[in-house]
XYZ file of C-alpha atoms in Angstrom:
683
model
C 127.356 80.144 82.505
C 126.255 77.251 84.642
C 128.571 74.292 85.223
C 127.130 71.394 83.250
C 128.484 68.164 84.632
C 125.635 65.693 84.536
C 125.266 62.483 82.633
C 125.405 62.603 78.865
C 121.669 61.992 78.508
C 120.841 65.403 79.896
C 124.039 67.242 78.977
C 122.602 68.043 75.565
C 119.677 69.753 77.231
C 121.980 71.986 79.271
C 124.170 72.727 76.275
C 121.103 73.851 74.345
C 120.130 76.076 77.291
C 123.555 77.694 77.290
C 122.950 78.739 73.687
C 119.695 80.471 74.647
C 121.377 83.446 76.245
C 120.054 86.594 74.544
C 122.204 89.075 72.689
C 122.887 92.076 74.897
C 124.344 95.426 74.046
C 126.829 94.954 76.892
C 128.084 92.186 79.119
C 125.456 91.661 81.822
C 128.246 90.979 84.287
C 129.821 94.380 83.688
C 129.808 96.627 86.741
C 126.705 98.773 87.074
C 127.699 102.449 87.095
C 127.869 103.643 90.700
C 127.918 100.135 92.141
C 130.805 98.663 94.029
C 131.569 96.234 96.776
C 130.132 98.700 99.338
C 126.588 98.327 97.987
C 124.603 95.681 99.866
C 121.708 95.099 97.432
C 119.357 95.311 100.403
C 115.648 95.509 99.729
C 115.017 95.380 103.498
C 116.565 97.311 106.349
C 117.143 96.378 109.986
C 114.834 98.916 111.639
C 114.299 99.734 115.284
C 110.685 99.956 116.456
C 110.116 101.860 119.701
C 106.662 102.516 121.153
C 106.048 104.000 124.601
C 102.568 104.397 126.126
C 101.809 106.191 129.385
C 98.968 108.232 130.835
C 99.141 111.910 131.820
C 100.586 110.934 135.198
C 103.408 109.096 133.389
C 102.125 105.741 134.608
C 102.918 103.063 131.995
C 100.063 101.441 130.105
C 100.854 97.738 130.244
C 99.785 94.815 128.052
C 98.558 96.833 125.082
C 98.755 95.050 121.696
C 100.803 96.993 119.154
C 100.774 96.157 115.443
C 103.212 97.555 112.892
C 101.563 97.663 109.475
C 102.574 98.566 105.951
C 100.624 101.201 104.036
C 98.559 98.490 102.340
C 97.477 97.104 105.712
C 99.768 94.063 106.000
C 100.695 93.351 109.624
C 104.499 93.266 109.735
C 105.008 92.866 113.463
C 103.041 92.504 116.688
C 103.982 92.862 120.355
C 102.591 93.843 123.766
C 103.763 96.780 125.880
C 105.877 95.605 128.813
C 105.689 96.701 132.450
C 107.262 100.020 131.430
C 104.578 100.494 128.777
C 107.204 99.987 126.067
C 107.673 97.876 122.947
C 111.249 97.937 121.679
C 112.546 95.570 119.030
C 114.091 95.274 115.591
C 112.695 93.850 112.366
C 113.526 93.892 108.686
C 111.315 96.459 106.941
C 111.257 96.974 103.176
C 113.525 99.906 102.342
C 110.786 101.408 100.172
C 108.714 102.090 103.329
C 109.564 105.588 104.563
C 106.770 105.295 107.110
C 104.706 102.617 108.784
C 101.227 102.484 110.249
C 100.984 101.837 113.958
C 97.770 100.140 115.076
C 97.247 100.460 118.836
C 94.361 98.553 120.404
C 93.762 100.894 123.312
C 90.526 102.645 124.142
C 91.290 106.305 124.833
C 93.440 107.048 121.822
C 93.115 106.775 118.011
C 93.667 103.319 116.587
C 95.981 104.174 113.720
C 99.007 106.446 113.490
C 101.424 107.012 110.645
C 105.009 107.066 111.914
C 107.799 108.432 109.739
C 111.154 106.683 109.728
C 113.870 108.569 111.569
C 117.596 107.948 111.663
C 117.046 105.929 114.856
C 114.106 103.979 113.426
C 110.338 104.182 113.901
C 109.716 106.014 117.193
C 106.317 106.709 118.799
C 105.630 108.057 122.280
C 102.214 108.744 123.848
C 101.630 110.247 127.301
C 97.886 110.812 127.279
C 98.005 113.614 124.698
C 97.968 113.329 120.921
C 100.956 115.397 119.855
C 100.702 117.439 116.682
C 103.801 115.606 115.420
C 101.816 112.359 115.434
C 99.932 111.927 112.199
C 96.691 110.073 112.775
C 96.062 107.851 109.760
C 92.390 108.354 108.959
C 91.579 107.663 105.325
C 87.957 108.661 105.769
C 88.718 112.311 106.516
C 92.186 113.153 105.255
C 90.813 116.145 103.412
C 88.817 117.361 106.428
C 91.272 117.884 109.273
C 89.680 120.945 110.828
C 92.466 123.341 109.912
C 90.111 126.335 109.481
C 90.572 128.450 112.615
C 87.718 130.938 112.116
C 85.502 130.623 115.208
C 81.762 130.134 114.960
C 80.121 133.290 116.316
C 78.002 133.401 119.423
C 74.739 133.162 117.543
C 75.464 129.450 116.908
C 74.254 128.630 120.395
C 70.858 130.049 119.520
C 70.418 128.219 116.224
C 67.936 125.407 116.057
C 66.505 123.261 113.313
C 63.403 121.114 113.500
C 64.152 117.611 112.257
C 61.599 114.854 112.798
C 60.038 116.958 115.583
C 63.369 117.239 117.433
C 64.853 120.687 118.000
C 68.651 120.790 117.871
C 70.429 123.478 119.887
C 73.986 123.857 121.134
C 75.325 124.017 124.661
C 77.513 126.941 123.647
C 79.896 128.140 120.977
C 82.564 125.993 119.384
C 85.617 126.269 117.163
C 85.783 125.682 113.443
C 86.616 121.997 113.950
C 83.799 121.460 116.440
C 85.693 121.690 119.726
C 83.499 123.263 122.432
C 84.570 126.664 123.778
C 83.007 125.615 127.107
C 85.375 122.749 127.948
C 86.370 122.620 131.590
C 89.683 124.379 132.179
C 91.225 121.202 133.605
C 90.840 117.967 131.670
C 90.167 114.697 133.427
C 93.134 112.349 133.693
C 92.240 109.057 132.057
C 94.471 106.770 134.081
C 96.214 103.667 132.773
C 94.127 101.553 135.145
C 90.862 103.063 133.891
C 91.894 102.529 130.267
C 92.506 98.852 130.928
C 89.065 98.525 132.571
C 87.404 100.220 129.618
C 89.372 98.110 127.173
C 88.294 94.962 129.006
C 84.648 96.057 128.870
C 84.423 97.383 125.298
C 87.396 96.029 123.320
C 87.772 96.942 119.674
C 86.137 94.606 117.136
C 84.586 92.400 119.843
C 80.785 92.262 119.355
C 79.001 93.061 122.606
C 76.175 90.539 121.882
C 78.851 87.801 121.889
C 81.503 89.147 124.234
C 79.232 90.801 126.847
C 75.603 89.801 126.198
C 74.624 90.787 129.748
C 75.139 94.443 128.758
C 72.116 94.128 126.473
C 69.705 92.607 128.968
C 66.384 94.386 128.567
C 66.093 95.493 132.192
C 69.498 97.230 132.301
C 69.680 101.000 132.625
C 71.057 102.974 129.673
C 70.358 106.557 130.889
C 71.384 108.132 134.180
C 68.760 108.891 136.842
C 69.413 111.822 139.171
C 68.153 110.983 142.688
C 69.408 114.109 144.487
C 70.535 117.546 143.377
C 73.867 117.285 141.571
C 76.207 118.927 139.079
C 76.639 116.554 136.144
C 79.604 116.367 133.752
C 80.350 114.434 130.574
C 83.928 113.503 129.622
C 85.157 112.396 126.191
C 87.246 109.211 126.302
C 87.423 107.665 122.838
C 85.987 107.489 119.353
C 86.508 104.567 117.028
C 84.278 105.683 114.180
C 84.810 106.357 110.510
C 82.150 109.068 110.744
C 82.475 112.451 112.408
C 79.655 112.079 114.892
C 78.113 114.531 117.341
C 76.843 113.898 120.871
C 73.819 115.661 122.378
C 71.843 115.233 125.575
C 68.187 115.529 126.563
C 66.312 115.343 129.842
C 62.969 113.957 130.936
C 61.134 113.144 134.168
C 62.379 109.792 135.434
C 58.847 108.530 135.891
C 57.792 109.622 132.379
C 60.348 108.402 129.794
C 59.882 109.341 126.128
C 58.167 106.830 123.879
C 58.839 108.660 120.592
C 61.059 111.420 119.238
C 58.176 113.870 119.565
C 58.374 113.454 123.347
C 61.866 115.025 123.295
C 61.530 118.780 123.150
C 65.187 119.557 122.606
C 68.530 117.909 121.783
C 71.383 119.978 123.208
C 74.637 119.298 121.367
C 77.594 118.962 123.757
C 80.294 117.760 121.360
C 79.525 119.011 117.821
C 82.390 116.946 116.377
C 83.296 113.881 118.421
C 86.603 113.300 116.596
C 90.183 113.119 117.798
C 92.745 115.800 117.088
C 94.343 115.001 113.756
C 91.533 112.607 112.850
C 88.945 115.036 111.525
C 88.482 116.937 114.788
C 90.291 118.439 117.744
C 89.378 116.463 120.872
C 91.773 114.979 123.390
C 90.824 112.137 125.701
C 89.790 113.760 128.990
C 88.035 116.808 127.495
C 85.126 117.543 129.843
C 81.937 119.628 129.782
C 79.578 120.692 132.551
C 75.963 119.938 131.645
C 74.553 121.855 134.606
C 72.851 121.240 137.912
C 69.905 118.855 137.930
C 67.231 118.093 140.497
C 66.146 114.713 141.781
C 63.668 112.974 139.531
C 65.466 114.044 136.347
C 66.866 111.529 133.882
C 69.541 112.391 131.322
C 69.780 110.604 128.010
C 72.302 110.898 125.191
C 71.795 110.975 121.452
C 74.419 110.322 118.801
C 74.030 112.261 115.557
C 75.653 109.838 113.128
C 78.017 111.566 110.687
C 76.569 114.821 111.967
C 79.499 117.209 111.707
C 79.653 118.826 108.248
C 82.424 121.336 109.000
C 80.041 123.979 110.324
C 77.361 122.360 112.467
C 75.886 119.018 113.491
C 72.500 119.195 111.846
C 73.071 117.391 108.546
C 73.306 113.957 110.131
C 72.767 110.511 108.657
C 70.515 109.243 111.450
C 69.918 109.569 115.174
C 70.422 106.892 117.815
C 69.295 107.404 121.396
C 70.138 105.933 124.767
C 66.401 105.228 125.030
C 66.333 102.220 122.740
C 62.583 102.572 122.051
C 63.427 105.658 119.943
C 65.938 103.942 117.663
C 65.276 103.154 113.982
C 65.615 99.346 113.759
C 62.256 97.586 113.170
C 63.472 94.578 115.177
C 63.295 95.658 118.833
C 65.849 93.006 119.837
C 68.598 95.010 118.098
C 67.443 98.551 118.863
C 69.794 99.181 121.784
C 72.703 101.404 120.719
C 74.488 102.170 123.962
C 75.614 100.507 127.163
C 75.937 102.100 130.595
C 78.520 100.724 133.055
C 79.262 101.872 136.591
C 82.875 102.091 137.766
C 82.714 102.255 141.545
C 86.457 102.675 142.022
C 86.744 105.661 139.682
C 83.245 107.004 140.492
C 81.924 107.335 136.982
C 79.294 105.962 134.615
C 80.808 104.781 131.347
C 78.768 105.113 128.141
C 79.595 103.258 124.922
C 77.744 103.874 121.641
C 77.381 101.909 118.421
C 76.898 104.503 115.689
C 75.833 102.308 112.740
C 72.343 100.856 112.446
C 72.514 97.357 113.875
C 70.420 95.932 111.049
C 73.382 96.667 108.749
C 75.180 93.520 109.957
C 77.593 92.254 108.678
C 78.458 94.967 106.194
C 78.889 97.966 108.482
C 78.027 97.261 112.069
C 80.697 95.491 114.148
C 78.573 95.849 117.328
C 81.547 96.612 119.575
C 79.724 99.646 121.065
C 82.880 101.754 121.218
C 82.369 104.097 118.271
C 81.861 106.757 120.944
C 82.962 106.302 124.562
C 82.306 108.911 127.226
C 81.535 108.935 130.915
C 79.236 110.805 133.261
C 80.515 112.064 136.606
C 78.637 114.033 139.247
C 79.116 116.021 142.392
C 78.184 114.131 144.451
C 78.475 110.810 142.607
C 75.899 109.314 145.015
C 73.321 111.561 143.336
C 73.224 109.177 140.364
C 71.323 105.910 140.785
C 73.229 102.673 140.282
C 70.080 100.536 140.238
C 70.086 98.101 137.281
C 73.372 99.516 135.991
C 75.945 96.953 134.774
C 79.297 97.122 136.588
C 82.395 97.801 134.518
C 84.417 94.675 133.750
C 87.951 93.797 134.762
C 90.486 92.218 132.402
C 90.389 88.414 132.282
C 93.745 86.642 132.057
C 93.058 82.920 132.322
C 96.688 81.813 132.114
C 98.096 84.691 134.221
C 100.654 85.663 131.594
C 99.762 89.364 131.704
C 97.818 89.409 128.431
C 94.067 90.014 128.378
C 92.282 86.905 127.055
C 90.608 88.910 124.317
C 94.052 89.641 122.792
C 95.738 86.349 123.710
C 96.039 83.864 120.818
C 96.758 81.205 123.458
C 94.586 82.230 126.455
C 95.196 78.961 128.316
C 98.925 78.628 127.664
C 101.190 80.774 129.884
C 104.147 80.093 127.578
C 102.538 81.521 124.442
C 100.544 84.703 123.819
C 100.458 85.603 120.130
C 101.664 84.827 116.610
C 103.996 86.953 114.534
C 104.546 86.472 110.815
C 107.393 87.560 108.592
C 107.215 89.182 106.080
C 103.520 89.353 107.109
C 100.459 87.208 107.677
C 99.380 87.642 104.038
C 102.739 87.933 102.245
C 105.629 85.637 101.386
C 109.102 86.937 100.641
C 111.421 85.445 98.019
C 115.054 84.342 98.007
C 116.709 84.048 94.590
C 120.154 82.517 94.032
C 122.920 82.160 91.477
C 124.880 78.928 92.112
C 128.136 79.444 90.205
C 130.067 81.041 93.098
C 132.949 81.884 93.189
C 132.621 82.220 89.402
C 130.178 84.627 87.812
C 126.815 83.343 86.678
C 124.341 84.574 84.122
C 122.507 86.623 86.779
C 119.042 85.430 85.935
C 118.655 84.708 89.669
C 116.653 81.547 89.077
C 119.102 78.763 89.975
C 116.949 78.498 93.079
C 113.874 80.612 93.714
C 112.119 79.958 96.999
C 109.297 81.889 98.663
C 109.362 82.030 102.455
C 107.183 82.902 105.423
C 108.016 82.551 109.120
C 105.422 82.008 111.828
C 106.906 82.961 115.194
C 104.978 81.943 118.304
C 105.746 84.457 121.038
C 105.186 84.734 124.764
C 103.830 87.691 126.754
C 107.377 89.104 127.069
C 107.601 89.350 123.254
C 110.136 86.539 123.027
C 109.993 83.778 120.440
C 109.331 80.267 121.743
C 108.807 78.445 118.433
C 109.259 79.082 114.726
C 107.492 77.443 111.831
C 109.460 78.187 108.663
C 107.548 77.616 105.421
C 109.314 77.538 102.060
C 107.794 77.149 98.598
C 110.342 76.125 95.983
C 109.230 77.891 92.798
C 112.097 77.286 90.385
C 115.400 75.459 89.939
C 117.247 76.850 86.933
C 120.322 74.805 87.721
C 122.151 71.743 86.566
C 123.528 71.193 90.051
C 121.839 69.132 92.756
C 121.713 71.856 95.360
C 120.664 71.962 98.990
C 119.265 74.790 101.072
C 119.394 75.895 104.695
C 119.743 78.862 107.023
C 121.613 79.741 110.175
C 120.685 81.858 113.190
C 122.942 83.794 115.516
C 122.311 81.645 118.602
C 124.146 78.565 119.840
C 122.766 75.193 118.691
C 122.330 74.317 122.377
C 119.484 76.878 122.625
C 117.441 74.830 120.148
C 115.482 72.020 121.764
C 114.249 70.418 118.536
C 114.025 70.775 114.768
C 111.554 68.747 112.740
C 110.716 68.652 109.040
C 114.207 68.748 107.517
C 114.505 66.713 104.319
C 117.828 64.845 104.491
C 118.174 62.138 101.829
C 121.838 62.286 100.779
C 124.943 61.492 102.808
C 126.794 64.805 103.070
C 124.838 66.459 105.931
C 125.098 65.343 109.560
C 122.576 66.434 112.175
C 122.834 66.787 115.934
C 120.305 65.034 118.152
C 118.222 68.225 118.320
C 118.001 68.455 114.503
C 120.516 71.263 113.968
C 123.503 70.653 111.703
C 126.521 69.157 113.427
C 129.858 70.969 113.476
C 128.368 74.456 113.660
C 128.892 77.111 116.347
C 125.618 78.783 115.317
C 122.284 77.007 115.051
C 122.074 75.887 111.429
C 118.953 74.339 109.923
C 119.106 72.316 106.713
C 115.725 72.545 105.001
C 116.625 70.123 102.201
C 119.903 68.612 101.052
C 118.539 67.823 97.569
C 116.032 70.303 96.160
C 115.711 68.541 92.811
C 114.680 65.416 94.661
C 111.295 67.021 95.379
C 110.521 67.295 91.651
C 110.038 64.587 89.002
C 112.950 65.925 86.908
C 116.615 66.765 87.447
C 116.473 69.282 84.613
C 115.433 72.901 84.733
C 112.273 73.473 86.791
C 109.981 76.363 85.903
C 112.543 78.623 84.242
C 111.864 77.934 80.534
C 108.403 78.460 79.097
C 108.930 75.701 76.524
C 109.351 73.106 79.286
C 106.633 71.385 81.275
C 105.485 73.363 84.298
C 105.811 71.709 87.708
C 103.756 72.676 90.722
C 105.883 74.405 93.372
C 106.894 72.258 96.332
C 106.276 73.353 99.905
C 108.829 72.507 102.588
C 108.455 73.319 106.272
C 110.585 73.012 109.361
C 109.505 73.562 112.956
C 111.998 74.896 115.496
C 111.477 74.934 119.259
C 113.847 76.780 121.577
C 114.986 75.605 124.991
C 114.373 79.156 126.231
C 112.465 81.975 124.455
C 114.592 84.208 122.223
C 114.415 87.826 121.067
C 114.292 88.843 117.416
C 117.709 90.445 117.722
C 119.349 87.420 119.343
C 118.217 85.182 116.485
C 119.440 87.586 113.805
C 116.117 88.746 112.230
C 114.110 86.742 109.702
C 114.845 85.500 107.082
C 118.049 84.954 109.097
C 121.107 83.803 107.090
C 119.840 81.650 104.203
C 122.280 79.830 101.963
C 122.526 77.440 99.047
C 124.725 74.315 99.199
C 126.090 73.827 95.677
C 125.971 70.427 94.024
C 126.101 68.455 97.294
C 129.548 69.872 98.040
C 129.067 70.865 101.674
C 131.901 73.382 101.622
C 130.462 75.365 98.714
C 127.902 77.823 100.098
C 126.158 80.800 98.494
C 124.854 83.503 100.840
C 123.304 86.938 100.590
C 125.880 89.727 100.178
C 127.737 90.631 103.394
C 126.409 87.540 105.195
C 129.024 85.274 106.700
C 129.365 81.647 105.621
C 128.834 78.881 108.149
C 131.638 77.044 109.903
C 131.524 74.268 107.274
C 132.383 76.452 104.271
C 135.564 75.642 102.343
C 137.544 78.743 103.315
C 140.009 78.119 100.497
C 137.301 79.274 98.078
C 136.816 82.660 99.742
C 138.379 85.459 97.726
C 139.093 83.238 94.710
C 138.051 83.723 91.092
C 135.417 86.499 91.068
C 134.730 86.541 94.833
C 135.915 89.835 96.349
C 136.483 88.659 99.939
C 139.721 89.942 101.458
C 138.986 89.538 105.155
C 136.089 91.973 105.715
C 132.572 90.712 106.437
C 131.133 93.361 104.108
C 133.069 91.765 101.220
C 131.420 88.356 101.544
C 129.550 87.066 98.506
C 130.074 90.031 96.212
C 131.862 89.820 92.909
C 134.855 92.005 92.132
C 132.500 94.108 90.001
C 130.156 94.500 92.959
C 127.439 91.999 92.002
C 125.769 89.557 94.424
C 125.058 85.842 94.055
C 121.774 86.015 96.002
C 119.034 88.523 96.660
C 116.227 88.775 99.218
C 112.865 90.258 98.262
C 110.263 91.321 100.876
C 107.452 90.022 98.652
C 106.871 87.346 96.042
C 109.301 87.876 93.174
C 108.634 87.418 89.462
C 112.000 85.962 88.537
C 113.658 86.146 85.078
C 113.469 83.420 82.460
C 116.428 81.128 81.949
C 119.437 83.125 80.726
C 117.737 86.514 81.031
C 119.815 88.835 83.181
C 117.869 90.521 85.965
C 118.985 93.895 84.624
C 117.055 93.256 81.430
C 113.844 92.083 83.051
C 113.811 94.779 85.723
C 114.437 98.083 83.998
C 114.771 100.129 87.200
C 117.346 97.741 88.708
C 120.356 99.647 87.340
C 118.919 102.933 88.584
C 118.464 101.459 92.043
C 122.052 100.185 92.166
C 123.471 103.327 90.555
C 121.852 105.431 93.300
C 123.267 103.092 95.962
C 119.723 102.213 96.915
C 118.375 105.735 97.426
C 116.238 105.740 94.283
C 113.936 103.133 92.763
C 113.691 101.310 96.087
C 110.530 99.714 94.680
C 112.279 98.495 91.525
C 110.746 95.015 91.872
C 107.175 96.341 91.966
C 104.916 96.087 88.942
C 104.997 99.805 88.157
C 104.742 101.357 84.705
C 108.073 101.226 82.932
C 109.727 99.047 85.568
C 109.598 95.691 83.760
C 110.139 93.930 80.486
C 107.683 91.102 81.078
C 108.930 89.205 78.038
C 112.097 88.467 79.986
C 110.307 87.290 83.145
C 109.060 83.754 83.639
C 105.347 83.132 83.359
C 103.574 79.812 83.650
C 102.120 78.771 80.288
């Protein structure tokens, strides 16, 4: 029961509330079978994230943005690979996530991988080859992964089909998942330096008309012109498409380009299925084919057969797009161009980037980044290919010289900041829910204070945190006490340069000049010393449906550090949150196994129902193994006043009984998981 010590005028209200406790078939404070003081009640887990990127020569790929995502697409964490090509850090991940999605913004490899959790955390290593152990997350083609190993017979190279006056043939035979049997025996090495040049020229989700309009100038070359006898090759670099496309080539006299499809006598398919291994195909970046030897005066164009691969051949396509823009389907000639051609003098190649979706489908399909298919031409000799009117490949632009390409830099003109991280995610808030009767037992409705939280962490190019903006939304106060709220981090207060936004209205909290709480060896931030003071009532707030509803109150504090900090040095968001009970500074309520601050009244530790006997793991657990606070990695539908959490959340006991190995999603709105009559809902 809650301690009811307020003035007589409202004491009756609290007394009435104490009578509202429902009849239960057992005492809600009884131990849950299987639970004990060893159970942490964790819904999140401190997880290591390790990503290593290198090319086939083991050269690190530096400055690549890495995003850790949940299965529903929420971005949980972001960082850039360091000068070793590595991202290594820790973050709190919901225990219900046995795997994460890894989004890697690097041309030359698939964008999205699913990474299973190992004992050591989430580990991903790439050295220029997509390993079979890496699961490429590709929702478009999960049922079509090219596992049939029966080879297409030799007659496939002779097959042709007339479609819109274009004959389709094949350069040779291919496997059951569309990988050519005529690949060169030695793949090209796509170096880290080349990948960064390509990424600077055709970055993902950056529209070429906006980012590189010069690529679309009408006089720029989009085919290659052979000006002396040469052997010509085409190398696969990247595909960023939802479709399983095919790539074909055609030739024509340089001085007589085609003006319609009927002018092209034959499309020769080079890559029947331009899809990565594990992502609906079997290609690796660097796979290379020899087109043949061509004489001067010959031009070579490419055609993309959109969604062409059907599991057997490339003839049942959605539409064709050509490197000769006059042949493309858009009525508006200003948007007919579907590829760009860029010359890389240093690496002696001609880069080709294709947009596979009709450009008149903006904004619903076409992102116009021209990297749905990326390949390059090479030749022996390279001088045999004309560079006249060919755009040069671009180099990365880093305006503030912090090592992060401007296109990925949230702060391109600030060398001290590079990107924003959010916890739990950009779209989600977590929830902290407290009981305030410590060291006595409460009624375990976990609504004495319910606060949603989200942390914005502004980071530099070295993946260190320079500033934090902590946002809290106070949803409910099911308490008779006038409580305060704060959190501590693992660093010294001297490493904090300033704190702003704290609400200090009473006289029991003292702050240092930098805004941290005085008398603390760890940086401690008081968000508010009087939560009820933000509402028009000192009674229960949003815990009883018969009472007036009050709009939640948002509180925010901004923290700047004197030197950038790592996630691990700070202690991982949401750090060490705590409730200050009834303006008694020494009475703190923390999450289970979290240490109190230096200002706690140590005489209270281990008294009444508190189980502490000197071990950190015993902090803030009752003798029957129950906590006084719980952290949820998403917004939490808390119980009504007096309704024990075990009654509102029907899978809670099963979760605790299994010591957290079952029902890890007990707080989700799954069938059979809730008794909604016992959870608070706004009237």
